[in-house]
JSON list of C-alpha atoms in Angstrom, two decimals:
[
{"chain": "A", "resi": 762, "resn": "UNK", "atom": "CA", "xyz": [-27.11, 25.05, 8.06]},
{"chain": "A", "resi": 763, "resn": "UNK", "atom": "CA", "xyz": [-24.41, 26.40, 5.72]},
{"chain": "A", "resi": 764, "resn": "UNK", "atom": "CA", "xyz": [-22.73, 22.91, 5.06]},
{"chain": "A", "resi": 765, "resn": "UNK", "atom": "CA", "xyz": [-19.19, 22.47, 5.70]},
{"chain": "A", "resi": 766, "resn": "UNK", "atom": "CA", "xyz": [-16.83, 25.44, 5.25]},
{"chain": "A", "resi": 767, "resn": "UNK", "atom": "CA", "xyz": [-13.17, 25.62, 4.10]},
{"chain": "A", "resi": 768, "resn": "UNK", "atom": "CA", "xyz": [-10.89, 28.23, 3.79]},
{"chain": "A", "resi": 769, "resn": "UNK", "atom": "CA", "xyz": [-9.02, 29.46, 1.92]},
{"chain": "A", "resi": 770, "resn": "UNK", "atom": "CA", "xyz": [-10.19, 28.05, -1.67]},
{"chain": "A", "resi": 771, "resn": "UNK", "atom": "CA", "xyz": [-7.26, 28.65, -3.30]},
{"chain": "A", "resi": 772, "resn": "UNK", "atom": "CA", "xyz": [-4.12, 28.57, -1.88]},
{"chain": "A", "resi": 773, "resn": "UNK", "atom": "CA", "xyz": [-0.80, 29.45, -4.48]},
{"chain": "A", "resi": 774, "resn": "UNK", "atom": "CA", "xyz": [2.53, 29.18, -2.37]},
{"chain": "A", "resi": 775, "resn": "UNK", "atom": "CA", "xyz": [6.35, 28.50, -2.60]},
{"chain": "A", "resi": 776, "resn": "UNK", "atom": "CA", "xyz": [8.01, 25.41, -1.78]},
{"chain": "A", "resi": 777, "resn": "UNK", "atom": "CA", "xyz": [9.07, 25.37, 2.11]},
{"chain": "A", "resi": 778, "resn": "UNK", "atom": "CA", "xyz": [6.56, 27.43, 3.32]},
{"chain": "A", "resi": 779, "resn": "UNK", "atom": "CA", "xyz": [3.84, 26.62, 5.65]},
{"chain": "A", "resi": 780, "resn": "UNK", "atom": "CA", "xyz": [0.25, 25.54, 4.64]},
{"chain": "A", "resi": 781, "resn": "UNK", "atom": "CA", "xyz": [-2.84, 25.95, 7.27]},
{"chain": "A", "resi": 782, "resn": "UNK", "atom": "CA", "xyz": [-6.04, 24.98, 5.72]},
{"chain": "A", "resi": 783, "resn": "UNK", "atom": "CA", "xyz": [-9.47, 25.27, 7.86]},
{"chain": "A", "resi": 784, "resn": "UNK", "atom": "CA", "xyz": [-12.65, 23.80, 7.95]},
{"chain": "A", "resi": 785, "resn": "UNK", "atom": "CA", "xyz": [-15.64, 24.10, 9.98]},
{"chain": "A", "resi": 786, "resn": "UNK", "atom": "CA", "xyz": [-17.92, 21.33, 10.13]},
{"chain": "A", "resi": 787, "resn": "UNK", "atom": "CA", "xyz": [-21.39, 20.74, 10.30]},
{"chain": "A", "resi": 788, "resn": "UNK", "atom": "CA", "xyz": [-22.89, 21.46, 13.79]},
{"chain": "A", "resi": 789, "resn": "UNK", "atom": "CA", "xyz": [-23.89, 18.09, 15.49]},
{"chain": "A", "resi": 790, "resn": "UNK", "atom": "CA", "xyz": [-21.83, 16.13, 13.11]},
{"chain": "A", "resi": 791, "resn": "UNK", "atom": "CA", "xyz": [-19.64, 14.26, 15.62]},
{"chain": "A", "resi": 792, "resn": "UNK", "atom": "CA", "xyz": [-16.99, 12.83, 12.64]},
{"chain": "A", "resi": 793, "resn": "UNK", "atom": "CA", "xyz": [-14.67, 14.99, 10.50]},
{"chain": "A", "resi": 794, "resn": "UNK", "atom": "CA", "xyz": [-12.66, 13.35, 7.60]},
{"chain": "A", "resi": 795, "resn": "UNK", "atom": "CA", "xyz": [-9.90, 15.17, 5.27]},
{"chain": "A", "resi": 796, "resn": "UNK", "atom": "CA", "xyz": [-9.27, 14.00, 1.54]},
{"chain": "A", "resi": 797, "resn": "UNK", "atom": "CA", "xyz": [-6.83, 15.11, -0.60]},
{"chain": "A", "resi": 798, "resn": "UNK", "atom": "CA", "xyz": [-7.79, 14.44, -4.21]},
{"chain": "A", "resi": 799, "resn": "UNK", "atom": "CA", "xyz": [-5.33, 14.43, -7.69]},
{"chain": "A", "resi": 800, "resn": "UNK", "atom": "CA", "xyz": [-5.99, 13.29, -10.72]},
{"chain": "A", "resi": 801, "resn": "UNK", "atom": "CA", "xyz": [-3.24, 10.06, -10.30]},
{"chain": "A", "resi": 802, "resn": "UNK", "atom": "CA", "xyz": [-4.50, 8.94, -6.91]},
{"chain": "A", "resi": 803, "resn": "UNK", "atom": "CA", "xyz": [-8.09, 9.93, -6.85]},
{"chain": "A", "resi": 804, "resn": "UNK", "atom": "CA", "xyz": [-9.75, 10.50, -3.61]},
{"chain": "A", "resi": 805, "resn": "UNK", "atom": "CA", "xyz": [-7.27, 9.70, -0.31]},
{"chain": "A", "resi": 806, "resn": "UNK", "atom": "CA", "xyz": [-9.05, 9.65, 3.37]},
{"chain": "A", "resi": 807, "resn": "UNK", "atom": "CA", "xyz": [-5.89, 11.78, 5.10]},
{"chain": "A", "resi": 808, "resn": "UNK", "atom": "CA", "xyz": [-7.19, 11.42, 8.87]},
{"chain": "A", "resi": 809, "resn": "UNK", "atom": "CA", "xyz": [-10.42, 11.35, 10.39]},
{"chain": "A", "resi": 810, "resn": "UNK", "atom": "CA", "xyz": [-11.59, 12.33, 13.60]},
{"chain": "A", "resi": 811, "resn": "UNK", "atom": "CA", "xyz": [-14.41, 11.74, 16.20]},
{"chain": "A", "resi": 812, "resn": "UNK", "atom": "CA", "xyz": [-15.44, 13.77, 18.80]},
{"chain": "A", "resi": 813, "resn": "UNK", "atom": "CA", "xyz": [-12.57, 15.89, 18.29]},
{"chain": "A", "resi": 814, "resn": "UNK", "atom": "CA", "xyz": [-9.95, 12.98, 18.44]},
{"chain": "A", "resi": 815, "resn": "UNK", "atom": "CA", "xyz": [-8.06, 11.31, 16.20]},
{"chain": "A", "resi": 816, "resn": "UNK", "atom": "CA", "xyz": [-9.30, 8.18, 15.51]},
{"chain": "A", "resi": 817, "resn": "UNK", "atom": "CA", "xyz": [-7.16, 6.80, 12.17]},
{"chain": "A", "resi": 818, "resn": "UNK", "atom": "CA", "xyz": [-4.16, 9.05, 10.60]},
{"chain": "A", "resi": 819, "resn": "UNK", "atom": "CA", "xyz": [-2.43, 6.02, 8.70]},
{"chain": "A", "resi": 820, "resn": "UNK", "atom": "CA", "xyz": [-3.36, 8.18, 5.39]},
{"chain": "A", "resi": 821, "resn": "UNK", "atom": "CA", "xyz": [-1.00, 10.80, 6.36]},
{"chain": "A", "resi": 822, "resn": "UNK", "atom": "CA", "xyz": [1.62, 11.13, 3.84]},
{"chain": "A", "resi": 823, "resn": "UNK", "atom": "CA", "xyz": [4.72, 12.37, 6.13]},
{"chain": "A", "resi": 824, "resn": "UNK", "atom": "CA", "xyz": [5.40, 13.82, 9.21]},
{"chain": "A", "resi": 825, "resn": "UNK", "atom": "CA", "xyz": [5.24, 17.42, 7.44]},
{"chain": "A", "resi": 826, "resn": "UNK", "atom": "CA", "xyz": [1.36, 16.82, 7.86]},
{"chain": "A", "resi": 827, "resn": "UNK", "atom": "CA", "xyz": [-0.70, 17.17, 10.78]},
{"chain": "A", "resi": 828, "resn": "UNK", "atom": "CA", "xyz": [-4.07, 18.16, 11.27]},
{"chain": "A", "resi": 829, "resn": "UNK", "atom": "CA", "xyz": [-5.51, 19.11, 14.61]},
{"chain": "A", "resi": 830, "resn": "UNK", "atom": "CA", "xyz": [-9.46, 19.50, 16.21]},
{"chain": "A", "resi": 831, "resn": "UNK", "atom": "CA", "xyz": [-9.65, 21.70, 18.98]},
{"chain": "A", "resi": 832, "resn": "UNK", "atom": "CA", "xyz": [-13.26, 21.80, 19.11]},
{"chain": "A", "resi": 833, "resn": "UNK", "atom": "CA", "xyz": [-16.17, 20.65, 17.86]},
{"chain": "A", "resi": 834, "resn": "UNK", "atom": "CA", "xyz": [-16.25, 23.37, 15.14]},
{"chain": "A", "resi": 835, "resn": "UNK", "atom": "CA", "xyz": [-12.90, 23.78, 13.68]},
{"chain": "A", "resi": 836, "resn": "UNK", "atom": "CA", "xyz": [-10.01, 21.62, 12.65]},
{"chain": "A", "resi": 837, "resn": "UNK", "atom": "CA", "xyz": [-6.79, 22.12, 10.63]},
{"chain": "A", "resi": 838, "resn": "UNK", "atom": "CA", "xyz": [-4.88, 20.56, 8.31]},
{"chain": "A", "resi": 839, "resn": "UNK", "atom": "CA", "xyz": [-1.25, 22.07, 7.84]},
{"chain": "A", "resi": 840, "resn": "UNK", "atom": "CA", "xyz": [1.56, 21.51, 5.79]},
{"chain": "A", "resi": 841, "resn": "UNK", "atom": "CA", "xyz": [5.03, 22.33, 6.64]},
{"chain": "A", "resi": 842, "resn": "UNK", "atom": "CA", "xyz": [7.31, 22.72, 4.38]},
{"chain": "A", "resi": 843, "resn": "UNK", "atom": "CA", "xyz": [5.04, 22.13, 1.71]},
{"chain": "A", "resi": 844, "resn": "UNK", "atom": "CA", "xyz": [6.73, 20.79, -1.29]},
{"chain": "A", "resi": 845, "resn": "UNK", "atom": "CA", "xyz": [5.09, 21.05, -5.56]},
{"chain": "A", "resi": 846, "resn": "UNK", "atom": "CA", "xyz": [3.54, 17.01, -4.65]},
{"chain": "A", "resi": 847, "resn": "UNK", "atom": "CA", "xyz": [1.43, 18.38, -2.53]},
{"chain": "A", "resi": 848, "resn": "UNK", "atom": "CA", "xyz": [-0.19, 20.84, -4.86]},
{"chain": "A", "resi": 849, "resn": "UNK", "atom": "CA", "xyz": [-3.88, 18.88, -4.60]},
{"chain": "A", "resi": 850, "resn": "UNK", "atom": "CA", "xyz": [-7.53, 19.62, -3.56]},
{"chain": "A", "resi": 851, "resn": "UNK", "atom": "CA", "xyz": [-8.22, 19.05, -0.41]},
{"chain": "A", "resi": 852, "resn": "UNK", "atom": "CA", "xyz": [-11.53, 17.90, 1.16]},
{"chain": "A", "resi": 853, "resn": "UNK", "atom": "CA", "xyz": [-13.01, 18.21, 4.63]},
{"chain": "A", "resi": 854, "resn": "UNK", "atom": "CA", "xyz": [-16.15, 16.11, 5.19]},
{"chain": "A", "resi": 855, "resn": "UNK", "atom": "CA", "xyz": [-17.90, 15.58, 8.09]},
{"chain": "A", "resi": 856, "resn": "UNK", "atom": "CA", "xyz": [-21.00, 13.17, 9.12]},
{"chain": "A", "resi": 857, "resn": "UNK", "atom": "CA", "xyz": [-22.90, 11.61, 11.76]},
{"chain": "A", "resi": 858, "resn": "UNK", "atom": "CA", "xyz": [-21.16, 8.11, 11.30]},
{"chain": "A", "resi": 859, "resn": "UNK", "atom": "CA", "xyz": [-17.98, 7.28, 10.27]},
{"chain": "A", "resi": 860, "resn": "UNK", "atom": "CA", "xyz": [-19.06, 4.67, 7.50]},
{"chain": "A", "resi": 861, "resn": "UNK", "atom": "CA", "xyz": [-22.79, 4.15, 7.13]},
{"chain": "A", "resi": 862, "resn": "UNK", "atom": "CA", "xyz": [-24.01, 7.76, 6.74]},
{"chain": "A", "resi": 863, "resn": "UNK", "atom": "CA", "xyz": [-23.57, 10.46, 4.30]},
{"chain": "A", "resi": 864, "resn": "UNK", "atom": "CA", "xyz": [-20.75, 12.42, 3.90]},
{"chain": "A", "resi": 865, "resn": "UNK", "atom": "CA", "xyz": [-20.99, 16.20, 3.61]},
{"chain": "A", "resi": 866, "resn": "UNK", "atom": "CA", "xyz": [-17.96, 17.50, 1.59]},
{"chain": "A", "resi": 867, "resn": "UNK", "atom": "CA", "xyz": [-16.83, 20.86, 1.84]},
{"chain": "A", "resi": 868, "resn": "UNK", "atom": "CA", "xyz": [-15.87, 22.88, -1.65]},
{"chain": "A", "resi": 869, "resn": "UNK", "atom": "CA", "xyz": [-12.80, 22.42, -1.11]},
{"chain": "A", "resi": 870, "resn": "UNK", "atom": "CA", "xyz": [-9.27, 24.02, -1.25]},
{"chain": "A", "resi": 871, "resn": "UNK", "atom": "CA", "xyz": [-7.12, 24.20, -3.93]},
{"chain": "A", "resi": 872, "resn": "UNK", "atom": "CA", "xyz": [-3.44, 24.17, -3.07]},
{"chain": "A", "resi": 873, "resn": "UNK", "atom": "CA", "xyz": [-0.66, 24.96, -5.48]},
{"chain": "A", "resi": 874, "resn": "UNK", "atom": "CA", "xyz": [2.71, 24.90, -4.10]},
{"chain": "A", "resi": 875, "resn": "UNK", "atom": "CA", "xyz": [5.42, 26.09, -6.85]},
{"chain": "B", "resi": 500, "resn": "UNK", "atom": "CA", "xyz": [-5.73, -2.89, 2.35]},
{"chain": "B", "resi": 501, "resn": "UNK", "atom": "CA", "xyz": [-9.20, -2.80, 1.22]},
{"chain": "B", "resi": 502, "resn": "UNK", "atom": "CA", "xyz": [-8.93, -1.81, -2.98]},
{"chain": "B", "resi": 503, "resn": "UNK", "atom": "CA", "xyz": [-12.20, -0.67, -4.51]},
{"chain": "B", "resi": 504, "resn": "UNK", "atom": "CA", "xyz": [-11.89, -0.35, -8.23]},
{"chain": "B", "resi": 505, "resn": "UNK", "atom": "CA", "xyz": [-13.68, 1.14, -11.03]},
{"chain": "B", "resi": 506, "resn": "UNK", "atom": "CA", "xyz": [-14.07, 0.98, -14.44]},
{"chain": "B", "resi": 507, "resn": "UNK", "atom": "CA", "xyz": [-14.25, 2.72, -16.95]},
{"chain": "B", "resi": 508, "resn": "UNK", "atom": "CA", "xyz": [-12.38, 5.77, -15.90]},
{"chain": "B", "resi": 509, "resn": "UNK", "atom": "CA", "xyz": [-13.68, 7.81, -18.80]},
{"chain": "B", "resi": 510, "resn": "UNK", "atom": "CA", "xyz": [-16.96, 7.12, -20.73]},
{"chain": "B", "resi": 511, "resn": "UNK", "atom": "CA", "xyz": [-18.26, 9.63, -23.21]},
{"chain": "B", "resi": 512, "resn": "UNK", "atom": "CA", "xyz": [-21.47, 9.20, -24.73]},
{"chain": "B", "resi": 513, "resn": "UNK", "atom": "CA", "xyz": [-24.02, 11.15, -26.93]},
{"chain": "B", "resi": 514, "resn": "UNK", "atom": "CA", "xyz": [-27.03, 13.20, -25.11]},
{"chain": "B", "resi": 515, "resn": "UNK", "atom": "CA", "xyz": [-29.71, 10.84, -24.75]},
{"chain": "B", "resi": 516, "resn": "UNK", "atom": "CA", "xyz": [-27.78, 6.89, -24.35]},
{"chain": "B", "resi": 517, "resn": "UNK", "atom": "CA", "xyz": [-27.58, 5.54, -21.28]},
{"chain": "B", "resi": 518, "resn": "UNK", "atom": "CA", "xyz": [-24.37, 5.09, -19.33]},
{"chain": "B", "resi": 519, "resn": "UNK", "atom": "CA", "xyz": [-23.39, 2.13, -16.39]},
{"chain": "B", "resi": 520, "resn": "UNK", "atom": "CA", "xyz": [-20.01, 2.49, -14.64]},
{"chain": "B", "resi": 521, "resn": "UNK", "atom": "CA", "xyz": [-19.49, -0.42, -12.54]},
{"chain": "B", "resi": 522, "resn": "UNK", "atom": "CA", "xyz": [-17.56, -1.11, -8.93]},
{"chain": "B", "resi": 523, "resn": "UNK", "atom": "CA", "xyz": [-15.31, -3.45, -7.83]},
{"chain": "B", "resi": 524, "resn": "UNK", "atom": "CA", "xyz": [-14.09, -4.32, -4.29]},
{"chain": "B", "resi": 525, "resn": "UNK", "atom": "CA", "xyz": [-11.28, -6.91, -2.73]},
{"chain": "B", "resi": 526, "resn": "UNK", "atom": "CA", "xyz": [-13.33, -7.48, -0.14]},
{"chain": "B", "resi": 527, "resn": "UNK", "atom": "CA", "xyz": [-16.93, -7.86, 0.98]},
{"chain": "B", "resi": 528, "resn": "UNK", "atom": "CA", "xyz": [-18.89, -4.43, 1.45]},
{"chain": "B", "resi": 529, "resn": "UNK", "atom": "CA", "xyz": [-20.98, -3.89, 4.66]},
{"chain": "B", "resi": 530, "resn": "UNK", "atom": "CA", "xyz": [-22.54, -1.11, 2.62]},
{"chain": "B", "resi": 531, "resn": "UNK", "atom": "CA", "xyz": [-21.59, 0.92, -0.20]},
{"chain": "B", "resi": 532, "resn": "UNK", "atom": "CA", "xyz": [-22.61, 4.52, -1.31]},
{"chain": "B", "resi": 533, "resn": "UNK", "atom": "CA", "xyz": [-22.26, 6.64, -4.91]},
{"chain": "B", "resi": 534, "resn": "UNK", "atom": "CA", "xyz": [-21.50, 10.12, -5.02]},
{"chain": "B", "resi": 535, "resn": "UNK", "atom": "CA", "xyz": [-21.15, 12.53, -7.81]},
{"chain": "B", "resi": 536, "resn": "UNK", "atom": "CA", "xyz": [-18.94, 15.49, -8.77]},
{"chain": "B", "resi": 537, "resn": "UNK", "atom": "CA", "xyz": [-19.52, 18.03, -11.09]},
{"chain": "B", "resi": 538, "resn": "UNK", "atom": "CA", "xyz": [-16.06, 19.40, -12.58]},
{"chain": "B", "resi": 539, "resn": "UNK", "atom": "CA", "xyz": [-15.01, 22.14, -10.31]},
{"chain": "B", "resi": 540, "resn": "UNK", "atom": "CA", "xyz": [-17.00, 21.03, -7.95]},
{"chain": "B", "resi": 541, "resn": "UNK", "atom": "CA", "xyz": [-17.29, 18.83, -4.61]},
{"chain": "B", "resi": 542, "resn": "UNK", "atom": "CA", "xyz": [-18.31, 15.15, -3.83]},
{"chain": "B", "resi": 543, "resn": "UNK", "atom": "CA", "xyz": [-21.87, 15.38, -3.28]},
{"chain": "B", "resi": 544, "resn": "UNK", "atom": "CA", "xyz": [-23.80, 12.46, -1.97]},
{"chain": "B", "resi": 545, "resn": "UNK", "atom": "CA", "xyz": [-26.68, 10.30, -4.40]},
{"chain": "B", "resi": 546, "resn": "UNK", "atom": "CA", "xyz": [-27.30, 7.22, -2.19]},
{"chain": "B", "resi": 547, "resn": "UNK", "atom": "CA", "xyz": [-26.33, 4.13, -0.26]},
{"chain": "B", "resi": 548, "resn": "UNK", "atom": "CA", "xyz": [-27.01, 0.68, -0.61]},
{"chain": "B", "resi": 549, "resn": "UNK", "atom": "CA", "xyz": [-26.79, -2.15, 2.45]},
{"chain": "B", "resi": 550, "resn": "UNK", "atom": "CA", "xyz": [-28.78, -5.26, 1.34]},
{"chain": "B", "resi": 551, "resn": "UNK", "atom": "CA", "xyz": [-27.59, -8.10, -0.29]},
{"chain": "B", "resi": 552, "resn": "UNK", "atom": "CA", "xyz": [-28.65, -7.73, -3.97]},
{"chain": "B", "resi": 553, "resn": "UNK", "atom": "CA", "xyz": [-30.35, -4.74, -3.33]},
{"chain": "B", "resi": 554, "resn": "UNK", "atom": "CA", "xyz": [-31.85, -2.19, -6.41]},
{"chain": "B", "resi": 555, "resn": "UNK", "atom": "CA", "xyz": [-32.83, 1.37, -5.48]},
{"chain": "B", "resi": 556, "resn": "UNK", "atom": "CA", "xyz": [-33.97, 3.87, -8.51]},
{"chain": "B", "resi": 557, "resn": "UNK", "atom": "CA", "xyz": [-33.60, 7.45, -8.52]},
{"chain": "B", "resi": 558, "resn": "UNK", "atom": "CA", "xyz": [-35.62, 9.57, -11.83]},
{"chain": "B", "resi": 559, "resn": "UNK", "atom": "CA", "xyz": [-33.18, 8.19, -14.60]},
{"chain": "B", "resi": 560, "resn": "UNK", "atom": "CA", "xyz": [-30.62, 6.41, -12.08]},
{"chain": "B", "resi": 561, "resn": "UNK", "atom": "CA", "xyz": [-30.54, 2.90, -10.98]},
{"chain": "B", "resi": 562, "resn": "UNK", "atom": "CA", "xyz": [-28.20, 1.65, -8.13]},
{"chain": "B", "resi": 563, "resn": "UNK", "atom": "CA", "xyz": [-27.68, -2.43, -7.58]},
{"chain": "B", "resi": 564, "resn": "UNK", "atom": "CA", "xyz": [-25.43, -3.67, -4.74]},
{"chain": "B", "resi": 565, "resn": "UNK", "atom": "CA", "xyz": [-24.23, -7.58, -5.81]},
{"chain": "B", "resi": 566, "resn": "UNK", "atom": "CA", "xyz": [-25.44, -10.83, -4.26]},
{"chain": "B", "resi": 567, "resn": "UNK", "atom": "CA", "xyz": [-21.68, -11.21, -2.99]},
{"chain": "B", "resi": 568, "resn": "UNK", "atom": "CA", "xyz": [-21.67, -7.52, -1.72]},
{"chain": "B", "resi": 569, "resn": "UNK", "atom": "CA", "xyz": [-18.16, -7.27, -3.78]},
{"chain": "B", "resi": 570, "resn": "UNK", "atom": "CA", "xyz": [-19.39, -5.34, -6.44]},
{"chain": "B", "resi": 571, "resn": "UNK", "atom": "CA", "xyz": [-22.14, -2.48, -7.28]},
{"chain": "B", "resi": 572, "resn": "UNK", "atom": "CA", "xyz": [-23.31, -0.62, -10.36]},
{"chain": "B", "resi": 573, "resn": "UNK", "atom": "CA", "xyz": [-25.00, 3.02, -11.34]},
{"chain": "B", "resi": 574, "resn": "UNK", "atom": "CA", "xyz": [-27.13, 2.95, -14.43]},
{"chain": "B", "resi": 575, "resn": "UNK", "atom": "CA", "xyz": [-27.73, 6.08, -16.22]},
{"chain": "B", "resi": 576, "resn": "UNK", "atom": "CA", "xyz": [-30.72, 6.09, -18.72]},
{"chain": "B", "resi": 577, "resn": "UNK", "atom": "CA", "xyz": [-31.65, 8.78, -21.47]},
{"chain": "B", "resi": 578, "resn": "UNK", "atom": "CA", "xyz": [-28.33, 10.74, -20.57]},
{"chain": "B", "resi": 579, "resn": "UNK", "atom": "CA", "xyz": [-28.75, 14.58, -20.19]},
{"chain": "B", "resi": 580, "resn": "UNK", "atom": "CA", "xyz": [-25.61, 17.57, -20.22]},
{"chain": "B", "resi": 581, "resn": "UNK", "atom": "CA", "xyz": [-26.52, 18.01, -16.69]},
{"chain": "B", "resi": 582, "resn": "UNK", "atom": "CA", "xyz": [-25.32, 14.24, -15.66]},
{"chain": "B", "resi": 583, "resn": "UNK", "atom": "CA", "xyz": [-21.63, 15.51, -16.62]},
{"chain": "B", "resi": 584, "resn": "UNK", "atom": "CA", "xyz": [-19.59, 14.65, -13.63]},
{"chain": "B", "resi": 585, "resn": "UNK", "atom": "CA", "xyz": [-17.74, 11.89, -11.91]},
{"chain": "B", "resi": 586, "resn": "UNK", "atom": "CA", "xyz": [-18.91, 9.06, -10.47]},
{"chain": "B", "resi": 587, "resn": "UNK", "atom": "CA", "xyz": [-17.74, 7.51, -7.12]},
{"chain": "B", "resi": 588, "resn": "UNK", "atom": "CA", "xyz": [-18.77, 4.50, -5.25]},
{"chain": "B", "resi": 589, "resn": "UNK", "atom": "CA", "xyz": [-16.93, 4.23, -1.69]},
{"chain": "B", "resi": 590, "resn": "UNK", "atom": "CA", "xyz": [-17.23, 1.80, 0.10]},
{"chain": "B", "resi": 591, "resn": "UNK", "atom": "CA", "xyz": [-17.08, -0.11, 3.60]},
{"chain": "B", "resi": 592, "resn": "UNK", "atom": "CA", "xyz": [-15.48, -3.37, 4.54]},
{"chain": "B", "resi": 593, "resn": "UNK", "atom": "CA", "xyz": [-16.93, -3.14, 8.14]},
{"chain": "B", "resi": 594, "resn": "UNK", "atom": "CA", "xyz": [-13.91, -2.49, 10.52]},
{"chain": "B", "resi": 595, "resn": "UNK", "atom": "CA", "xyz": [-15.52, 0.37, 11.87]},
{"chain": "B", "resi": 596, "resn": "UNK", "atom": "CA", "xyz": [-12.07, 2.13, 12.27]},
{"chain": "B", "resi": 597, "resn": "UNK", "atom": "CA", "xyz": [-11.06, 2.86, 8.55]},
{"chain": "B", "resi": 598, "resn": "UNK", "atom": "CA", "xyz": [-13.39, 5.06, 7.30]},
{"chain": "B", "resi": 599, "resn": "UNK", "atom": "CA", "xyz": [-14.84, 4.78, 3.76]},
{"chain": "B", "resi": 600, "resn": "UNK", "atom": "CA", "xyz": [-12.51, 3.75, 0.55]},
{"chain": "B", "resi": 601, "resn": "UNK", "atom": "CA", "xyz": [-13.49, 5.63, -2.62]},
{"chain": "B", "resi": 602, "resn": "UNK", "atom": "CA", "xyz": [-12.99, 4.34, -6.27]},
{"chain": "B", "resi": 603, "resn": "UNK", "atom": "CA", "xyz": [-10.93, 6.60, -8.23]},
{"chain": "B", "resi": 604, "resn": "UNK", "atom": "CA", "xyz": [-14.15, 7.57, -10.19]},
{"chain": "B", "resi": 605, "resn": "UNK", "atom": "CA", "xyz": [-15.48, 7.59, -13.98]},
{"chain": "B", "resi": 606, "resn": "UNK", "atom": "CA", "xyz": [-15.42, 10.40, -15.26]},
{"chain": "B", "resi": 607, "resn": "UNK", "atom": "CA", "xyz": [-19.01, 10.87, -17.88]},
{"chain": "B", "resi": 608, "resn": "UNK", "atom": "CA", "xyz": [-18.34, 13.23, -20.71]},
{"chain": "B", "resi": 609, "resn": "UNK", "atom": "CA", "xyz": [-21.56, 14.39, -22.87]},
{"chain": "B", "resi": 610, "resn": "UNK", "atom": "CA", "xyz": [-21.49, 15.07, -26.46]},
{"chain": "B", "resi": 611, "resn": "UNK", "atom": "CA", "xyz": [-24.72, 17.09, -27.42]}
]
């Protein structure tokens, strides 16, 4: 299996615009987290979901995030507008169990909003 | 909320002494796990621990999970470059609904 796969890696924008970031999860694994990581507030659990629903979004920030799961191999995170605090890492993981098994982080994508 | 603290945030060392960083949570663990990250890189898992007290060993690492289940450690011995990275422990209070809670890390910088 190729892991879990983001896109884009690197993402440089402008404040207001819209930011979709993707991720494709492990085939099989039934839960898929985001994380958005600085260096001030370390590693954040955004939302997770299982089976393709949302199961806890209390770590999103504001209403200008949302993150969606159509299926069981693809979900998005988007920002709109994005604002220069957002400019972060962000993480999509995904596992077989939502606290008890191994997490399998994507590489990540680097957002920079100016 | 569950808090899950760790300390220190930075450690350097010389090539070759050993390094512990050392986990702290409000609450009592069902389980906790370590990860490491290489700089530039992603979260990459190195182990969980369940019991009570519990040691588990990896080559030069060594894992404990306290008799309370409130704290944990990782034990580095004989450092090498290639254990640059930060350290995470995240852990799991048991709700079943919240996901994992991650330490904000400690960083290991290696002076050759």
């Amino acid at each position: 299996d190729a892991g879990v796969i983001q896109s884009p890696r690197h993402e440089v924008t402008e404040m207001g615009q819209e930011v979709t970031l993707r991720c494709k999860p492990i085939s099989g694994h039934d839960y898929l987290f985001w994380y958005r990581q600085t260096m001030m507030r370390g590693l954040e659990l955004l939302i997770y979901f299982n089976n393709n629903v949302p199961i806890d979004d209390s770590g999103m920030p504001e209403d200008r995030f949302s993150a969606k799961m159509p299926n069981a191999s693809f979900s998005t995170l988007k920002i709109q507008p994005s604002e220069p605090r957002d400019s972060a890492v962000y993480f999509c993981a995904s596992s077989l169990a939502p606290n008890t098994g191994e997490l399998f982080f994507g590489e990540g994508s680097r957002l920079t909003v100016l | 909320g569950q808090q899950v603290m760790q300390i220190p945030q930075y450690q350097h060392v010389q090539e070759g002494e050993d390094f512990t960083t050392y986990c702290n949570s409000s609450t009592t663990l069902s389980n906790i796990q370590w990860y490491k990250q290489r700089p530039g890189g992603h979260p990459v898992f190195l182990i969980q621990l369940v019991k009570s007290g519990e040691v588990k060993k990896q080559k030069r690492l060594t894992f404990q999970f306290g008799e309370a289940k409130k704290n944990s450690s990782l034990h580095i011995t004989a450092t090498q470059t290639t254990d640059v990275g930060t350290y995470f422990c995240a852990g799991d209070s048991g709700g079943g609904a919240d996901g994992l809670t991650f330490g904000k890390g400690t960083h290991l910088i290696i002076q050759p």
